[in-house]
Amino acid sequence: MKATVIGLWALSSLFGVSKGLHDVEGSLERANESVTETSVNSGSDRSIDGAAEGVGSVEFGESAAAAVDERPGLVSLAEPAKYPFLEHLELRPLPRNALLASLQFYMQSNSFEVGKQLGSSDYSHYTVFPKSITPVMDNTQTRQLHLRFTHGLWDHENWGQLPHAGAKSGGSGVELWAVIEASSRDEAFRNWLLLTHSLSGLFCASINFIDSTKTTFPASSFQPRTDEQIPLLNSSNNLYLLRGSLANEPVCTENLTPFLKLIPTRGRQGLSTLLEGHKVFGSRWHSLSLDVSTICSKEGTCHYEMEEFIELALDVPSTLARVERPIPKPLDGSRLRCDTSKSHDSWTCFPLADSTNAKLELSKLFGRYIMDSNELSDAPSRACVKVSDNWKVLIKAGDAYFSTASNCFDVRGKKWHDIYLETDDTTNVYPVDSSPVFVTRSLTGYSQDKGGLRTVFRNPTDEPVSLVYFESLPWYMRLYLSTVKIETDDNLSLNDVIKSTYYLPARDRERPTHLEYQMTIPANTTFALTYQFDKSLLQYAEYPPDANHGFEIESAVVTVLSPFKYEFRTATLLLSLSTPDFSMPYNVIILTSTVMGLIFGTLFNMLVKRIATVEEADNMQQHSGLSAKARRIKQNLVNRLRSQKLKND
């Protein structure tokens, strides 16, 4: 609720309702103090410099270009369309009875002239591009925006690489990075805070909690693609890359609804009708991503392009079980699949693995049909299924079944559509691309005042892997870079693995620790990097409501440069800090109230009560109470009547 209120307040400032950002200014002043940093490679203050007249563009240097590649996405429209909107569905069975579903949406805004000020009688025309995004981009001078909502576990060992080479996925929780045009680093940070508050209201999330203590300026990671020409609308400004994250931030239906509202069909037509909150967030892994870019032409006109990806990995047996048994209950004994080679009866059963025969219907997995076609776009909605030869794929349109050689279908006409998959061997799936490197991270030590981090890198391939390892640690983890050690059986040294280091130490309650390694991992090699840190003491009000649960530490980011481009995150961590006894004030209040109650009760009894015999108590009871008062009143009335009668006589 707090995040929504703050976010809506920020949106009101975008539309000119409020310009006061006192809390933002206070955070900015604390972040604008002198920066102390240690950098082995160039580019420590990561402003993306560039200047040009009119609508300029910036080309990135070798260090930035090496960190990225062309990230896959929807194909842009070949020629201008009246309603530039595309949607695409891709289904791919995964090993271990899982199914990957990827829904992709592409939108493009109307063109606008750079530097043109709209008068009171002018207006902006919108077709398919969401009207809520444009003011956010304009008022914060954001040239590129990337937002990720991710939750769950992706099985790298069995499922291979992440979809789209990891370019459309984030760490567990919420992750945001953006390229902002500004005249100085201070102005860029001010616009960044306004951007986080605005997105917090748009997406019903706590993005507004990304402040200076969770913001970094990446040096080699998160760099834009080499083929992107990011416009610089003012030649005296620079471009700044900022990034922030909220580890393990809950992702739920209230975040999916804003994503659906950005789509022109609003989930009522086309492929978006499949999306239902219980199915999306009941999956083993799901990711919601939003990418907005500014594209400008040489003629001085620009437009926004937005890609929205909603992806999920369903566990097919458990999903179908929830459909069949919404209320969990044990299976009937006759339906259990027991190992007949071992003794079994009504009470004992050694279960077999899941059946390799499968007959799947998309409507049962998602609980919905694809309702009607997308009539807004010039191109029809398209659904593709990537399977091996032993799978049978059909699409059902109304009462008719169809198939194609490529297993791709155009969704046309006003009718409901369903996709049917059948195979006798679910272990035979479309080949998956294995990950070039595996990275795991864990905490070491159990002390309340210090601890350690251990990161294991494993290269299972026959060629060396070059990568950039990015880590942002909270300020209360005081890292000692001098304690970095390597553990390996291959006689490797740190200089053999780490080629360059970027290190920006934390500042209490102002900024996090920023660490980036450019590394080369030899072929068929496994090693571990370890380093130590101290745990700071927090102030009473800095602890979260459930302090004993621990503090979430965001994922590390691994960007593979060669032999091919790939990007993924490690798991988050849970750090335990020294926690005050929050129950002590409660105990003091209870004890004090009990003592005061005993003292008051004793004094009250001594003042208002006295010891009497039974006869005295009965006599007092006869002369007290309601009955005694009634008798006295009656006697007084009788006496008055008698005296009145005597006077009359």
XYZ file of C-alpha atoms in Angstrom:
649
model
C 0.000 0.000 0.000
C 2.878 2.324 0.873
C 4.573 1.660 -2.449
C 1.366 2.355 -4.376
C 0.712 5.648 -2.612
C 4.260 6.891 -3.146
C 4.212 5.762 -6.757
C 0.925 7.559 -7.476
C 2.343 10.694 -5.855
C 5.311 10.480 -8.208
C 3.001 10.096 -11.200
C 1.120 13.191 -10.143
C 4.387 15.133 -10.201
C 4.988 13.939 -13.768
C 1.734 15.538 -14.886
C 2.491 18.813 -13.150
C 0.458 18.313 -9.986
C 3.396 18.393 -7.607
C 7.046 19.318 -7.988
C 8.167 18.847 -4.400
C 10.760 16.143 -3.972
C 12.099 16.966 -0.516
C 12.868 13.370 0.401
C 14.509 12.801 -2.988
C 16.646 15.912 -2.573
C 17.781 14.709 0.840
C 18.897 11.372 -0.572
C 20.641 13.146 -3.415
C 22.632 15.425 -1.105
C 23.910 12.414 0.818
C 24.878 10.630 -2.394
C 26.621 13.642 -3.909
C 29.533 13.692 -1.497
C 32.972 12.914 -2.789
C 33.310 9.408 -4.199
C 36.247 7.267 -3.085
C 36.880 4.397 -5.433
C 39.593 1.988 -6.485
C 39.678 0.997 -10.139
C 42.100 -1.231 -11.962
C 40.558 -0.628 -15.366
C 39.314 2.539 -17.017
C 35.793 3.888 -16.882
C 35.335 4.149 -13.117
C 32.770 6.958 -13.289
C 30.503 5.240 -15.749
C 28.928 8.174 -17.532
C 28.306 7.331 -21.149
C 29.833 10.315 -22.819
C 28.950 11.561 -26.255
C 27.853 14.724 -27.964
C 26.302 15.664 -31.263
C 24.249 18.400 -32.713
C 20.492 17.997 -32.791
C 19.667 14.364 -32.295
C 22.985 12.725 -31.537
C 23.867 9.127 -30.910
C 26.513 7.428 -28.838
C 28.705 4.511 -29.847
C 30.179 2.489 -27.000
C 33.784 1.632 -26.520
C 35.401 -1.772 -26.567
C 34.855 -2.494 -22.869
C 31.150 -1.827 -23.174
C 30.817 -3.572 -26.515
C 32.516 -6.683 -25.217
C 29.987 -7.093 -22.436
C 26.953 -7.406 -24.654
C 25.706 -8.858 -27.871
C 22.612 -8.568 -29.937
C 19.889 -9.586 -27.557
C 17.131 -11.612 -29.184
C 13.635 -10.255 -29.272
C 10.680 -9.814 -31.535
C 11.344 -8.871 -35.121
C 10.602 -5.201 -35.753
C 8.094 -4.213 -38.333
C 9.594 -4.137 -41.817
C 7.548 -1.120 -42.868
C 5.418 1.448 -41.053
C 2.085 0.059 -39.939
C -1.042 1.855 -38.870
C -1.089 -0.071 -35.621
C 2.487 -1.257 -34.909
C 1.760 -4.167 -32.602
C 2.969 -7.789 -32.764
C 2.432 -10.744 -30.440
C 3.994 -14.181 -30.464
C 3.687 -17.378 -28.394
C 6.409 -20.009 -28.200
C 6.014 -23.362 -26.463
C 8.924 -25.725 -25.825
C 8.833 -28.954 -23.793
C 11.764 -29.233 -21.389
C 13.382 -32.262 -19.754
C 11.851 -33.673 -16.561
C 8.244 -33.062 -17.694
C 8.406 -29.270 -17.823
C 7.013 -26.875 -20.420
C 8.378 -23.439 -21.264
C 5.805 -20.883 -22.444
C 7.020 -17.521 -23.752
C 4.569 -14.744 -24.670
C 6.153 -11.829 -26.489
C 4.591 -8.477 -27.334
C 6.035 -5.636 -29.406
C 4.664 -2.072 -29.586
C 5.823 1.130 -31.197
C 4.760 4.694 -30.449
C 3.894 7.450 -32.878
C 6.772 9.650 -34.004
C 7.487 12.911 -32.237
C 9.802 15.815 -32.986
C 12.756 16.400 -30.711
C 12.637 19.620 -28.725
C 9.137 20.583 -29.818
C 7.125 22.128 -27.012
C 3.423 21.333 -27.066
C 1.134 24.310 -26.636
C -2.129 24.400 -24.744
C -4.056 23.513 -27.915
C -1.678 20.720 -29.028
C -2.092 17.069 -28.160
C -0.219 13.780 -28.355
C -1.815 10.970 -30.327
C -1.620 7.367 -29.097
C -2.604 4.175 -30.899
C -1.150 0.954 -29.462
C 1.687 2.346 -27.343
C 0.640 2.732 -23.676
C 0.002 6.329 -22.706
C 1.344 5.807 -19.164
C 4.903 5.032 -20.330
C 5.565 8.156 -22.406
C 5.367 10.737 -19.536
C 7.670 8.581 -17.413
C 10.278 8.401 -20.171
C 9.997 12.101 -21.055
C 10.039 13.621 -17.575
C 12.941 11.497 -16.337
C 14.904 11.831 -19.622
C 15.213 8.042 -19.784
C 16.529 6.797 -23.124
C 16.458 3.091 -22.269
C 14.447 1.306 -19.606
C 14.757 -2.326 -18.520
C 12.534 -3.788 -15.788
C 12.468 -7.403 -14.583
C 10.132 -9.271 -12.218
C 11.498 -12.809 -11.715
C 10.766 -15.548 -9.228
C 11.418 -19.265 -8.955
C 14.278 -21.585 -9.847
C 15.558 -22.234 -13.358
C 17.159 -25.690 -13.569
C 20.378 -24.916 -15.467
C 21.598 -28.497 -15.184
C 18.593 -30.051 -16.941
C 16.916 -27.205 -18.838
C 20.063 -25.620 -20.235
C 20.302 -21.935 -20.983
C 17.721 -19.348 -20.020
C 15.334 -18.183 -22.761
C 16.800 -15.536 -25.095
C 20.296 -16.177 -23.711
C 19.233 -14.677 -20.370
C 18.680 -11.199 -21.820
C 15.020 -11.109 -20.741
C 15.447 -12.507 -17.222
C 16.518 -10.966 -13.935
C 17.507 -12.017 -10.463
C 14.963 -13.301 -7.981
C 12.838 -10.284 -7.094
C 12.756 -6.959 -8.951
C 15.630 -5.599 -11.034
C 15.786 -2.268 -12.834
C 18.415 -0.551 -14.935
C 18.159 2.446 -17.234
C 20.166 4.818 -19.415
C 19.365 8.403 -18.413
C 20.402 11.583 -20.173
C 21.525 14.348 -17.813
C 23.959 17.213 -17.520
C 25.633 15.741 -14.443
C 25.754 12.637 -12.295
C 23.675 14.417 -9.660
C 20.874 15.207 -12.086
C 20.945 11.633 -13.403
C 20.516 10.291 -9.867
C 17.649 12.708 -9.231
C 15.870 11.510 -12.371
C 16.595 7.926 -11.352
C 14.791 8.398 -8.025
C 11.840 9.965 -9.826
C 11.818 7.023 -12.233
C 11.732 4.442 -9.425
C 8.871 6.244 -7.676
C 6.902 6.484 -10.925
C 7.351 2.817 -11.816
C 6.392 1.866 -8.269
C 2.926 3.325 -8.807
C 2.562 1.941 -12.331
C 3.408 -1.661 -11.426
C 2.102 -1.847 -7.837
C 5.536 -2.778 -6.512
C 7.991 -1.443 -3.933
C 10.411 -0.126 -6.556
C 10.463 3.192 -4.690
C 12.655 1.499 -2.054
C 15.533 1.484 -4.544
C 17.430 4.459 -3.143
C 21.103 5.428 -3.002
C 21.910 2.416 -0.776
C 20.749 0.043 -3.543
C 21.901 1.958 -6.654
C 25.107 1.400 -8.615
C 26.656 2.758 -11.803
C 27.777 -0.435 -13.639
C 31.195 -0.273 -15.263
C 31.161 -3.301 -17.582
C 27.854 -5.081 -16.995
C 24.382 -4.122 -18.277
C 25.862 -2.253 -21.210
C 23.599 -1.506 -24.214
C 23.971 -3.532 -27.394
C 26.748 -2.620 -29.774
C 24.290 -1.961 -32.607
C 22.169 0.445 -30.590
C 22.526 4.139 -31.276
C 21.135 5.690 -28.096
C 20.048 9.245 -28.904
C 21.480 12.213 -27.083
C 18.801 14.888 -27.438
C 20.942 17.636 -25.921
C 24.556 17.850 -27.061
C 25.674 19.314 -23.711
C 24.428 16.288 -21.760
C 25.853 12.832 -21.132
C 24.297 9.389 -20.784
C 24.438 7.594 -17.431
C 23.760 3.938 -16.742
C 22.153 3.191 -13.336
C 21.024 -0.088 -11.847
C 19.141 -1.195 -8.707
C 17.536 -4.342 -7.343
C 15.199 -5.592 -4.610
C 16.171 -9.147 -3.690
C 13.320 -11.670 -3.379
C 10.654 -8.996 -3.744
C 7.322 -10.882 -3.970
C 5.885 -11.087 -7.498
C 2.140 -11.677 -7.648
C -1.093 -10.931 -9.505
C -1.041 -7.221 -8.699
C 2.165 -6.986 -10.765
C 0.763 -9.004 -13.693
C -2.312 -6.780 -14.075
C -0.287 -3.624 -14.935
C 1.646 -5.640 -17.524
C -1.615 -6.695 -19.158
C -2.865 -3.114 -19.166
C 0.161 -2.072 -21.227
C -0.944 -4.437 -24.007
C -3.532 -2.905 -26.372
C -5.786 -5.986 -26.170
C -5.783 -5.798 -22.343
C -5.911 -9.595 -22.041
C -9.359 -9.790 -23.672
C -8.304 -10.834 -27.164
C -5.435 -12.669 -28.780
C -2.614 -14.484 -27.007
C -2.841 -12.429 -23.810
C -6.130 -14.194 -22.961
C -4.016 -17.156 -21.812
C -2.543 -15.200 -18.916
C -4.176 -15.959 -15.595
C -2.514 -15.120 -12.309
C -2.890 -18.486 -10.573
C -1.335 -20.358 -13.499
C 1.498 -17.878 -14.066
C 2.567 -17.600 -10.438
C 1.968 -21.270 -9.715
C 4.771 -22.203 -12.114
C 8.248 -23.315 -11.052
C 9.856 -20.264 -12.683
C 8.349 -17.112 -14.162
C 9.676 -13.818 -15.458
C 7.971 -10.558 -16.467
C 10.199 -8.203 -18.459
C 9.742 -4.760 -19.972
C 12.200 -3.045 -22.332
C 11.617 0.456 -23.698
C 14.060 2.103 -26.124
C 14.220 5.487 -27.825
C 14.840 5.270 -31.575
C 15.642 8.410 -33.571
C 16.131 9.053 -37.261
C 18.488 11.435 -39.037
C 15.525 13.681 -39.851
C 15.125 14.599 -36.178
C 12.044 12.486 -35.364
C 11.987 9.847 -32.665
C 9.696 7.124 -31.396
C 9.601 4.600 -28.559
C 9.783 0.846 -29.026
C 8.599 -1.453 -26.246
C 9.079 -5.200 -25.848
C 7.160 -7.079 -23.178
C 7.963 -10.705 -22.366
C 5.979 -12.940 -20.001
C 7.640 -16.339 -19.611
C 7.005 -19.293 -17.328
C 8.230 -22.850 -16.843
C 5.348 -25.147 -15.887
C 5.745 -28.437 -14.084
C 3.237 -30.414 -16.175
C 2.329 -33.252 -13.733
C 1.710 -30.928 -10.786
C -0.220 -28.442 -12.956
C -2.534 -31.157 -14.278
C -2.918 -32.567 -10.763
C -4.147 -29.184 -9.520
C -6.648 -29.098 -12.383
C -7.914 -32.583 -11.577
C -7.834 -32.138 -7.785
C -8.218 -28.440 -6.856
C -8.481 -29.512 -3.221
C -5.381 -31.633 -2.426
C -6.227 -35.166 -1.408
C -4.450 -38.543 -1.624
C -4.800 -40.581 -4.776
C -6.945 -43.685 -4.750
C -4.852 -46.822 -4.305
C -5.893 -48.167 -7.701
C -4.380 -45.103 -9.410
C -0.946 -45.335 -7.810
C 1.922 -46.355 -10.103
C 3.845 -48.853 -7.998
C 7.004 -50.767 -8.770
C 5.712 -54.302 -9.270
C 9.167 -55.799 -8.825
C 8.915 -54.949 -5.129
C 6.308 -55.980 -2.622
C 3.342 -53.646 -2.530
C -0.143 -53.643 -1.098
C -2.783 -51.139 0.007
C -0.387 -49.666 2.587
C 3.023 -49.994 0.920
C 4.021 -48.691 -2.510
C 7.351 -47.875 -4.128
C 6.277 -45.227 -6.681
C 7.577 -45.238 -10.210
C 8.793 -42.174 -12.079
C 6.295 -40.060 -14.002
C 4.937 -41.666 -17.136
C 6.734 -40.812 -20.369
C 3.463 -40.813 -22.299
C 1.861 -37.399 -22.480
C -1.252 -35.875 -24.003
C -1.323 -32.160 -23.276
C -3.868 -29.476 -24.028
C -2.942 -25.844 -23.652
C -6.388 -25.007 -22.272
C -5.896 -27.436 -19.363
C -2.435 -26.130 -18.520
C -3.481 -22.469 -18.567
C -7.136 -22.901 -17.659
C -8.142 -20.808 -20.696
C -8.418 -20.926 -24.479
C -6.879 -18.428 -26.882
C -9.976 -16.314 -27.433
C -10.292 -14.835 -30.924
C -7.445 -13.449 -32.993
C -5.686 -10.144 -32.595
C -7.587 -7.903 -35.004
C -5.681 -4.775 -34.063
C -2.381 -5.594 -35.753
C -1.755 -5.903 -39.481
C 0.082 -9.173 -38.802
C -1.844 -12.050 -37.168
C -0.940 -13.485 -33.795
C 1.470 -16.378 -34.177
C 2.034 -19.479 -32.034
C 5.018 -21.816 -32.496
C 5.922 -25.090 -30.794
C 9.548 -26.264 -30.713
C 9.540 -30.055 -30.374
C 11.502 -33.055 -31.622
C 10.199 -35.425 -34.281
C 8.486 -37.800 -31.855
C 5.970 -35.122 -30.804
C 2.631 -34.588 -32.510
C 1.372 -30.986 -32.544
C -2.102 -29.847 -33.584
C -4.007 -26.600 -33.241
C -7.734 -26.685 -32.660
C -9.726 -23.784 -34.106
C -13.337 -24.173 -33.177
C -14.122 -27.847 -33.887
C -11.399 -28.446 -36.505
C -7.805 -29.654 -35.987
C -4.869 -28.446 -38.116
C -1.133 -29.092 -38.302
C 1.825 -27.577 -40.165
C 5.295 -28.812 -41.039
C 6.949 -26.023 -39.014
C 4.559 -26.364 -36.036
C 3.782 -22.641 -36.311
C 0.215 -21.385 -36.547
C -1.457 -18.068 -37.297
C -4.328 -17.362 -34.936
C -7.121 -15.999 -37.138
C -10.857 -15.470 -36.939
C -13.342 -14.946 -34.131
C -13.135 -18.362 -32.542
C -11.379 -19.988 -29.657
C -8.103 -21.815 -30.281
C -6.317 -24.603 -28.436
C -2.976 -26.371 -28.967
C -2.674 -30.136 -28.566
C 0.609 -31.997 -27.931
C 1.111 -35.753 -27.782
C 4.149 -38.024 -27.421
C 5.085 -41.463 -26.130
C 8.480 -40.324 -24.829
C 8.633 -37.037 -22.914
C 12.381 -37.487 -22.350
C 12.988 -36.893 -26.065
C 12.658 -33.110 -26.362
C 14.068 -30.399 -28.596
C 17.819 -30.145 -27.873
C 18.689 -27.597 -25.201
C 21.823 -25.453 -25.247
C 23.941 -26.137 -22.190
C 25.249 -23.273 -20.094
C 28.911 -22.371 -20.763
C 29.627 -21.876 -17.060
C 27.998 -22.615 -13.706
C 28.307 -20.222 -10.759
C 27.070 -20.855 -7.214
C 27.399 -18.525 -4.254
C 27.001 -19.167 -0.523
C 27.686 -17.591 2.859
C 30.267 -19.046 5.222
C 30.738 -18.676 8.962
C 28.233 -18.467 11.785
C 29.557 -15.506 13.814
C 27.308 -12.567 14.682
C 29.945 -9.960 13.825
C 31.701 -11.356 10.732
C 31.303 -13.848 7.909
C 32.471 -14.830 4.465
C 31.351 -15.307 0.867
C 32.301 -18.294 -1.269
C 31.626 -18.279 -5.015
C 32.297 -21.430 -7.037
C 32.941 -21.184 -10.796
C 32.790 -24.315 -12.959
C 33.603 -24.450 -16.656
C 32.520 -27.845 -18.076
C 33.475 -27.002 -21.683
C 36.664 -27.663 -23.604
C 37.478 -24.001 -24.191
C 38.129 -21.033 -21.880
C 35.237 -18.783 -20.921
C 35.550 -14.993 -20.534
C 32.982 -13.275 -18.349
C 32.184 -10.250 -16.210
C 31.165 -10.959 -12.627
C 29.055 -8.167 -11.057
C 28.192 -7.988 -7.377
C 26.414 -5.307 -5.341
C 26.488 -5.869 -1.582
C 24.658 -3.789 1.074
C 26.637 -1.332 3.151
C 26.262 -3.386 6.343
C 28.448 -6.094 4.744
C 31.889 -4.485 5.087
C 33.911 -6.349 2.512
C 37.694 -6.702 2.734
C 39.122 -6.981 -0.769
C 42.510 -7.932 0.679
C 41.048 -11.227 1.918
C 40.171 -12.504 -1.583
C 41.595 -15.995 -2.076
C 41.279 -18.686 -4.703
C 40.718 -22.350 -3.920
C 41.560 -24.780 -6.721
C 43.289 -28.058 -7.483
C 44.790 -26.765 -10.749
C 47.522 -24.522 -9.286
C 45.784 -21.364 -10.475
C 46.499 -17.955 -9.013
C 44.267 -14.915 -8.811
C 46.189 -13.239 -11.621
C 45.522 -16.234 -13.873
C 41.767 -15.860 -13.432
C 41.000 -12.192 -12.659
C 42.106 -9.904 -15.487
C 40.779 -6.610 -14.100
C 38.895 -5.384 -11.049
C 36.518 -2.522 -10.421
C 35.881 -1.865 -6.729
C 33.881 0.931 -5.125
C 33.703 0.551 -1.336
C 30.450 1.080 0.507
C 29.583 4.092 2.592
C 27.365 3.606 5.622
C 23.699 4.302 4.839
C 24.636 5.968 1.535
C 25.815 3.475 -1.085
C 26.502 -0.266 -1.496
C 29.719 -2.076 -2.227
C 30.200 -2.284 -6.003
C 32.499 -5.042 -7.267
C 33.125 -6.182 -10.844
C 35.638 -8.764 -12.063
C 36.630 -9.421 -15.654
C 37.618 -13.081 -15.551
C 38.822 -15.908 -17.755
C 38.014 -19.454 -16.632
C 40.220 -22.154 -18.190
C 38.627 -25.162 -19.851
C 37.373 -27.981 -17.627
C 38.249 -26.062 -14.500
C 36.541 -25.549 -11.152
C 37.679 -23.058 -8.536
C 36.246 -20.977 -5.708
C 36.734 -17.327 -4.736
C 36.396 -16.527 -1.039
C 36.551 -13.292 0.888
C 35.646 -12.072 4.360
C 33.411 -9.268 5.605
C 32.279 -7.681 8.859
C 28.648 -7.299 9.872
C 27.648 -3.797 10.936
C 25.246 -2.990 13.745
C 22.041 -1.343 12.589
C 19.935 1.266 14.298
C 16.691 0.144 15.893
C 14.466 1.576 13.137
C 16.565 0.032 10.324
C 15.481 -3.516 11.042
C 12.658 -4.945 8.904
C 9.409 -6.093 10.538
C 10.618 -9.720 10.591
C 14.231 -9.126 11.563
C 14.806 -12.716 12.697
C 14.094 -13.916 9.159
C 17.320 -12.269 7.989
C 18.346 -9.788 5.300
C 18.001 -10.590 1.607
C 21.202 -10.181 -0.437
C 20.620 -9.654 -4.148
C 21.897 -11.982 -6.856
C 25.280 -11.657 -8.497
C 25.200 -11.108 -12.279
C 27.357 -13.154 -14.662
C 27.776 -11.836 -18.219
C 29.554 -14.337 -20.470
C 31.550 -12.662 -23.273
C 32.998 -15.692 -25.069
C 32.786 -18.267 -26.595
C 29.254 -16.855 -27.006
C 27.141 -14.244 -25.274
C 25.074 -15.354 -22.321
C 23.771 -13.750 -19.130
C 22.413 -15.181 -15.887
C 22.092 -14.535 -12.154
C 23.082 -16.531 -9.113
C 20.680 -17.320 -6.289
C 19.987 -14.729 -3.612
C 21.418 -15.051 -0.102
C 19.933 -14.704 3.373
C 22.206 -12.905 5.851
C 21.677 -13.069 9.620
C 22.711 -10.023 11.663
C 22.806 -9.338 15.377
C 19.178 -8.675 16.270
C 18.014 -6.732 19.341
C 15.508 -8.273 21.744
C 12.434 -6.601 20.304
C 10.272 -8.328 22.955
C 12.035 -6.527 25.821
C 9.788 -3.390 25.775
C 6.747 -5.647 25.712
C 8.052 -7.650 28.672
C 8.828 -4.460 30.629
C 5.333 -3.099 30.004
C 3.692 -6.369 31.084
C 5.843 -6.632 34.242
C 5.275 -3.007 35.213
C 1.525 -3.258 34.666
C 1.355 -6.418 36.762
C 3.253 -4.855 39.676
C 1.150 -1.678 39.547
C -2.025 -3.776 39.480
C -0.987 -5.732 42.568
C -0.073 -2.586 44.494
C -3.271 -0.785 43.553
C -5.449 -3.796 44.383
C -3.846 -4.186 47.838
C -4.182 -0.489 48.741
C -7.761 -0.348 47.477
C -8.782 -3.340 49.593
C -7.127 -1.868 52.677
C -8.952 1.450 52.240
C -12.502 0.354 51.402
C -12.848 -3.072 53.057
C -13.008 -4.123 56.774
C -13.295 -7.453 58.608
C -16.743 -8.283 60.113
C -18.531 -11.301 61.644
C -21.285 -13.184 59.867
C -24.003 -11.621 62.066
C -22.683 -8.124 61.393
C -22.535 -8.849 57.670
C -26.164 -10.099 57.660
C -27.298 -7.045 59.589
C -25.429 -4.740 57.212
C -26.919 -6.541 54.233
C -30.437 -6.003 55.621
C -29.781 -2.298 55.962
C -28.113 -1.966 52.534
C -28.911 -2.841 49.034
C -31.925 -2.118 46.831
C -34.463 -3.902 49.032
C -33.428 -1.847 52.068
C -33.654 1.387 50.073
C -37.098 0.375 48.808
C -38.288 -0.281 52.366
C -36.984 3.080 53.498
C -38.678 4.869 50.633
C -41.942 3.032 51.330
C -41.745 3.902 55.031
C -41.094 7.560 54.258
C -44.163 7.686 51.977
C -46.320 6.066 54.631
C -45.111 8.522 57.250
C -45.849 11.469 54.977
C -49.349 10.228 54.225
C -50.066 9.763 57.936
C -48.851 13.253 58.814
C -50.896 14.737 55.976
C -54.034 12.921 57.210
C -53.529 14.204 60.772
C -53.238 17.750 59.544
C -56.482 17.445 57.576
C -58.347 16.107 60.628
